[in-house]
Amino acid sequence: MTTAESTTARYSWGGDEHIFVELAESMSLRANFRAMAITTSLREQRPEGVLEICPANASYQVRYNPDVIEPHTLLELLRDIEKQVGDAIDFSLATRIVEIPVLYEDPWTTETLQRFRDHHQDPDATDIEYAARINGMSDTREFIAAHSQSPWITSMVGFVAGLPFMFQMVPQDRQLIVPKYLRPRTDTPKQTVGHGGCFGCIYSVRGAGGYQMFGVTPAPIYDPGQELPDFEDSLVFFRPGDIVKFTPIDRDQYDEHVKQVEAGTYRIRSRPFDFRLEPFLDDPDGFNSRMLEVLRAD
C-alpha cells in the first residue's frame, strides 16, 4: 500500500472576506489532490455564508460573508476538514476523462512564434523543436508522443477565464519540463496548447502569454454566450480535477471539427470517472492504461 505524509497547512486571511490555505510550498499531484479532497468536502457541507470555493495547484481559497459566518468558526471548520482528509489517499474524486484533439505544429502558432523569436531561449528553433531537444528527444514526433500518450489532470482553472492548468500524470522523472519564454509574447492564438515549467495549459482566448506553443485545439473551452451544447451549465468547460487526454489530429480532421463548431454541433468527448490517488501511485502506467479505456468505451 502506498502511503503519503501530509503536512500542516498554512492559513492566512485575505481582507475581511477570504481565507487562503497553502497546503504545500511546491506543486505535486499529492498536494493538488489534497486541495481537491478538502474543497470537495467543504462544498458538500457548504455552511451558510460560504460564497466561493477555489482550489489551486497546492492551495485553495474560500470567500465568505463575515456577517453570516463568523470567520474563526469557518477557520476551525477548515482545520477540522484538513484533519479528516489527512493525506487524501483514500479519497475518491468524482470527475471526468476528457479528450482534447490537437493539431500539433499548426500554421497559426508557428507564424506567431516566429514573430517573437527574440523573446525565446532558442531563436533558431520552433517551440516544440526546442522542447524536444531539452527533454533529450530525437525529434518533435517523439515529443508529441510523450505529450499525448499520458493523461494530464487539471490542477486549477483561472488566470484568464476558463484557462486550465494541467499536470502530467507520470512519475516525476518522466515529466516534460520546458521553461517559459524569456519575455512574454503580446499575442497567442486562441485555444493554443501551451507549456511552462511542468504545467500544460490551453489558452481560452487570444492574448498575451509566455508558455511554449505546441499546437492548437479546435475544441472551444470558453463560450461566454453559452451557445454550444457543452456550455449549457457554465461559460467555461474545464473544472478542477478533469483528466485530459490529448489526441493528435491532422489538418483535415481539424477543419472538420471547426465546421462542427461553426454549426453549433461540436461536443468534447468525455466520460465520468472516479479517481483515487493510491492505485495511481502504486502503478501509474497500468492505471493510466485502464483509465483511458473508459474514454474509448462506447
Coordinates of C-alpha atoms in Angstrom, one line a residue:
M1 CA 0.0 0.0 0.0
T2 CA 1.3 3.5 -0.9
T3 CA 1.2 6.0 2.0
A4 CA 1.9 9.7 2.0
E5 CA 2.7 12.0 4.8
S6 CA 0.5 15.1 4.9
T7 CA 1.9 18.5 6.1
T8 CA 0.2 21.0 8.2
A9 CA -1.5 23.7 6.1
R10 CA -0.7 27.4 6.5
Y11 CA -3.8 29.6 6.9
S12 CA -3.9 33.3 6.2
W13 CA -6.6 36.0 6.0
G14 CA -7.3 37.9 2.8
G15 CA -9.1 41.1 3.9
D16 CA -12.4 40.6 5.6
E17 CA -13.9 38.0 3.1
H18 CA -11.2 35.4 2.2
I19 CA -9.2 32.7 3.8
F20 CA -6.2 31.4 1.9
V21 CA -4.8 28.0 2.7
E22 CA -1.4 26.8 1.5
L23 CA -1.1 23.0 1.7
A24 CA 2.5 22.7 0.3
E25 CA 5.2 25.1 -0.9
S26 CA 5.6 23.2 -4.2
M27 CA 3.2 21.6 -6.6
S28 CA 2.8 17.9 -6.7
L29 CA -0.1 15.5 -7.5
R30 CA -0.3 14.6 -3.8
A31 CA -0.7 18.3 -2.8
N32 CA -3.2 19.1 -5.5
F33 CA -5.2 16.0 -4.7
R34 CA -5.4 17.1 -1.0
A35 CA -6.7 20.5 -2.2
M36 CA -9.3 18.7 -4.3
A37 CA -10.4 16.5 -1.4
I38 CA -10.6 19.4 1.1
T39 CA -12.6 21.7 -1.2
T40 CA -14.9 18.8 -2.3
S41 CA -15.6 18.0 1.4
L42 CA -16.2 21.7 2.1
R43 CA -18.5 22.0 -0.9
E44 CA -20.5 19.0 0.3
Q45 CA -21.0 20.6 3.7
R46 CA -21.4 24.2 2.3
P47 CA -22.1 26.0 5.5
E48 CA -24.3 29.1 5.1
G49 CA -22.1 32.1 4.4
V50 CA -19.5 30.4 2.3
L51 CA -19.7 32.1 -1.1
E52 CA -16.9 30.7 -3.2
I53 CA -14.5 27.8 -3.0
C54 CA -11.5 27.9 -5.3
P55 CA -8.9 25.0 -5.4
A56 CA -5.5 25.7 -6.9
N57 CA -2.3 23.8 -7.6
A58 CA -1.2 23.3 -3.9
S59 CA -3.6 25.6 -2.1
Y60 CA -7.2 26.8 -2.0
Q61 CA -9.1 29.9 -1.2
V62 CA -12.5 30.4 0.4
R63 CA -14.6 33.6 0.1
Y64 CA -17.2 34.0 2.8
N65 CA -19.7 36.6 4.2
P66 CA -18.5 37.6 7.7
D67 CA -22.0 38.9 8.5
V68 CA -23.3 35.3 8.1
I69 CA -20.5 33.1 9.3
E70 CA -18.0 34.1 12.0
P71 CA -14.5 34.0 10.5
H72 CA -12.9 31.9 13.2
T73 CA -15.8 29.4 13.1
L74 CA -15.0 28.9 9.4
L75 CA -11.3 28.6 10.1
E76 CA -11.9 25.9 12.7
L77 CA -14.2 24.1 10.2
L78 CA -11.4 24.1 7.6
R79 CA -8.9 22.8 10.1
D80 CA -11.3 20.0 11.0
I81 CA -11.7 19.1 7.3
E82 CA -8.0 19.1 6.8
K83 CA -7.6 16.6 9.7
Q84 CA -10.4 14.4 8.4
V85 CA -8.9 14.3 4.9
G86 CA -5.4 13.6 6.0
D87 CA -3.2 12.6 3.1
A88 CA -6.3 12.0 0.9
I89 CA -5.0 8.6 -0.1
D90 CA -8.5 7.0 0.3
F91 CA -10.4 9.9 -1.2
S92 CA -12.4 9.2 -4.4
L93 CA -12.8 12.2 -6.7
A94 CA -15.9 12.1 -9.0
T95 CA -14.5 13.7 -12.1
R96 CA -14.4 13.3 -16.0
I97 CA -11.9 12.0 -18.5
V98 CA -11.9 14.5 -21.4
E99 CA -10.4 14.0 -24.9
I100 CA -8.9 17.1 -26.5
P101 CA -7.9 16.9 -30.2
V102 CA -4.7 18.8 -31.0
L103 CA -3.2 19.9 -34.3
Y104 CA 0.4 19.9 -33.3
E105 CA 2.9 22.2 -35.2
D106 CA -0.1 24.1 -36.7
P107 CA 0.4 27.1 -39.0
W108 CA -1.0 29.7 -36.6
T109 CA 1.2 29.1 -33.6
T110 CA 4.1 28.6 -35.9
E111 CA 3.6 32.0 -37.5
T112 CA 3.1 33.6 -34.1
L113 CA 6.2 32.1 -32.5
Q114 CA 8.3 33.3 -35.5
R115 CA 7.3 36.9 -34.7
F116 CA 8.6 36.5 -31.1
R117 CA 11.9 34.7 -31.6
D118 CA 13.8 37.5 -29.9
H119 CA 11.8 36.6 -26.7
H120 CA 12.9 33.0 -26.8
Q121 CA 15.8 30.9 -25.5
D122 CA 16.4 29.3 -28.9
P123 CA 15.7 31.8 -31.8
D124 CA 16.6 29.2 -34.4
A125 CA 14.1 26.5 -33.4
T126 CA 10.4 26.3 -33.1
D127 CA 8.9 26.0 -29.6
I128 CA 8.3 22.3 -30.0
E129 CA 11.7 21.6 -31.5
Y130 CA 13.3 23.4 -28.5
A131 CA 11.1 21.4 -26.1
A132 CA 12.1 18.1 -27.7
R133 CA 15.8 18.9 -27.6
I134 CA 16.0 19.9 -24.0
N135 CA 14.0 16.9 -23.0
G136 CA 16.5 14.6 -24.7
M137 CA 14.3 13.6 -27.6
S138 CA 15.4 13.0 -31.1
D139 CA 12.6 14.9 -32.9
T140 CA 9.2 16.6 -32.5
R141 CA 7.4 13.3 -33.3
E142 CA 8.9 11.7 -30.2
F143 CA 8.0 14.7 -28.1
I144 CA 4.4 14.7 -29.4
A145 CA 4.1 11.1 -28.5
A146 CA 5.3 11.8 -24.9
H147 CA 2.9 14.8 -24.6
S148 CA -0.2 12.9 -25.9
Q149 CA 0.2 9.4 -24.7
S150 CA -0.2 10.0 -20.9
P151 CA -3.1 11.8 -19.4
W152 CA -3.0 15.2 -17.5
I153 CA -5.0 16.3 -14.5
T154 CA -6.5 19.8 -14.4
S155 CA -5.0 21.2 -11.2
M156 CA -6.8 24.6 -11.4
V157 CA -8.7 26.8 -13.7
G158 CA -8.0 30.5 -13.9
F159 CA -5.6 33.3 -14.7
V160 CA -7.9 34.2 -17.6
A161 CA -11.5 32.9 -17.9
G162 CA -11.6 29.2 -18.5
L163 CA -7.9 28.5 -18.8
P164 CA -6.9 25.1 -17.4
F165 CA -3.6 24.4 -15.8
M166 CA -2.7 20.7 -16.2
F167 CA -0.1 18.4 -14.5
Q168 CA 1.1 15.3 -16.4
M169 CA 0.2 12.1 -14.7
V170 CA 3.5 10.3 -14.9
P171 CA 6.4 9.7 -12.5
Q172 CA 8.4 12.8 -11.8
D173 CA 11.4 11.6 -13.7
R174 CA 9.3 11.4 -16.9
Q175 CA 7.5 14.7 -16.7
L176 CA 8.1 17.1 -19.6
I177 CA 9.8 20.3 -18.3
V178 CA 10.1 23.3 -20.6
P179 CA 10.7 26.9 -19.3
K180 CA 8.5 29.8 -20.3
Y181 CA 9.7 32.4 -22.8
L182 CA 12.4 34.7 -21.6
R183 CA 9.9 37.6 -22.2
P184 CA 6.2 37.2 -22.7
R185 CA 4.6 37.5 -26.1
T186 CA 1.9 40.1 -26.7
D187 CA 0.0 37.6 -28.8
T188 CA -1.1 33.9 -28.5
P189 CA -3.8 32.3 -30.8
K190 CA -7.0 31.2 -29.1
Q191 CA -7.0 27.6 -28.0
T192 CA -3.3 27.2 -28.1
V193 CA -1.9 24.2 -26.3
G194 CA 1.0 25.6 -24.3
H195 CA 3.5 24.5 -21.7
G196 CA 5.6 26.3 -19.0
G197 CA 7.7 24.5 -16.4
C198 CA 5.9 21.3 -15.6
F199 CA 2.4 22.7 -16.4
G200 CA 0.4 22.3 -19.6
C201 CA -2.4 24.7 -20.4
I202 CA -4.9 25.7 -23.1
Y203 CA -5.3 29.4 -23.8
S204 CA -9.0 30.0 -23.8
V205 CA -8.8 33.4 -25.5
R206 CA -6.4 35.2 -27.8
G207 CA -3.9 37.4 -25.9
A208 CA -0.5 37.7 -24.2
G209 CA 1.3 34.7 -23.0
G210 CA 4.7 33.2 -22.1
Y211 CA 4.2 29.4 -22.4
Q212 CA 5.8 27.5 -25.2
M213 CA 3.3 26.8 -28.0
F214 CA 2.9 23.2 -29.3
G215 CA -0.3 23.3 -31.3
V216 CA -4.0 24.3 -31.3
T217 CA -7.2 22.5 -30.5
P218 CA -10.4 23.1 -32.4
A219 CA -12.4 22.5 -29.2
P220 CA -13.8 25.7 -27.6
I221 CA -13.2 25.7 -23.9
Y222 CA -14.8 29.2 -23.2
D223 CA -18.1 30.2 -24.5
P224 CA -19.4 33.4 -22.9
G225 CA -22.6 33.2 -25.0
Q226 CA -23.2 29.6 -23.9
E227 CA -24.2 28.7 -27.5
L228 CA -22.5 25.3 -27.8
P229 CA -24.0 22.2 -26.1
D230 CA -21.0 21.7 -23.8
F231 CA -21.7 25.1 -22.1
E232 CA -25.3 24.8 -21.0
D233 CA -24.3 24.9 -17.3
S234 CA -21.2 27.1 -17.4
L235 CA -19.3 29.7 -19.5
V236 CA -16.2 27.6 -19.1
F237 CA -15.7 23.9 -19.9
F238 CA -12.9 22.8 -17.6
R239 CA -13.3 22.0 -13.9
P240 CA -10.5 21.3 -11.4
G241 CA -9.9 17.6 -11.3
D242 CA -10.8 17.0 -15.0
I243 CA -8.4 14.4 -16.5
V244 CA -7.3 15.3 -20.0
K245 CA -6.1 13.0 -22.9
F246 CA -4.6 15.0 -25.8
T247 CA -5.2 13.3 -29.2
P248 CA -3.1 14.3 -32.2
I249 CA -5.1 15.1 -35.4
D250 CA -4.3 16.2 -38.9
R251 CA -5.4 19.4 -40.7
D252 CA -8.4 17.7 -42.4
Q253 CA -9.7 16.5 -39.0
Y254 CA -9.1 19.9 -37.5
D255 CA -11.1 21.6 -40.3
E256 CA -13.9 19.2 -39.9
H257 CA -14.1 19.9 -36.2
V258 CA -14.1 23.6 -36.9
K259 CA -17.1 23.1 -39.2
Q260 CA -19.0 21.4 -36.4
V261 CA -18.2 24.2 -34.0
E262 CA -19.5 26.8 -36.5
A263 CA -22.6 24.7 -37.0
G264 CA -23.2 24.6 -33.2
T265 CA -23.0 20.8 -33.0
Y266 CA -19.5 20.1 -31.7
R267 CA -19.1 18.2 -28.5
I268 CA -16.0 17.4 -26.5
R269 CA -15.7 13.7 -25.8
S270 CA -15.8 12.9 -22.1
R271 CA -16.7 10.2 -19.7
P272 CA -17.4 10.2 -15.9
F273 CA -14.6 8.7 -13.7
D274 CA -13.9 8.2 -10.0
F275 CA -10.2 8.9 -9.4
R276 CA -8.3 7.6 -6.4
L277 CA -4.7 8.5 -5.8
E278 CA -3.5 5.3 -4.2
P279 CA -3.9 2.9 -7.2
F280 CA -2.4 5.5 -9.5
L281 CA 0.7 5.9 -7.3
D282 CA 1.1 2.2 -7.0
D283 CA 1.1 1.6 -10.8
P284 CA 1.0 4.8 -12.8
D285 CA 1.3 3.3 -16.3
G286 CA -1.1 0.4 -15.6
F287 CA -3.6 2.8 -14.0
N288 CA -3.4 5.2 -16.9
S289 CA -3.9 2.4 -19.4
R290 CA -7.0 1.1 -17.6
M291 CA -8.4 4.7 -17.1
L292 CA -8.1 5.6 -20.8
E293 CA -10.0 2.5 -21.7
V294 CA -13.0 4.3 -20.1
L295 CA -12.7 7.1 -22.6
R296 CA -12.6 4.6 -25.5
A297 CA -15.7 2.8 -24.4
D298 CA -19.0 3.5 -26.2

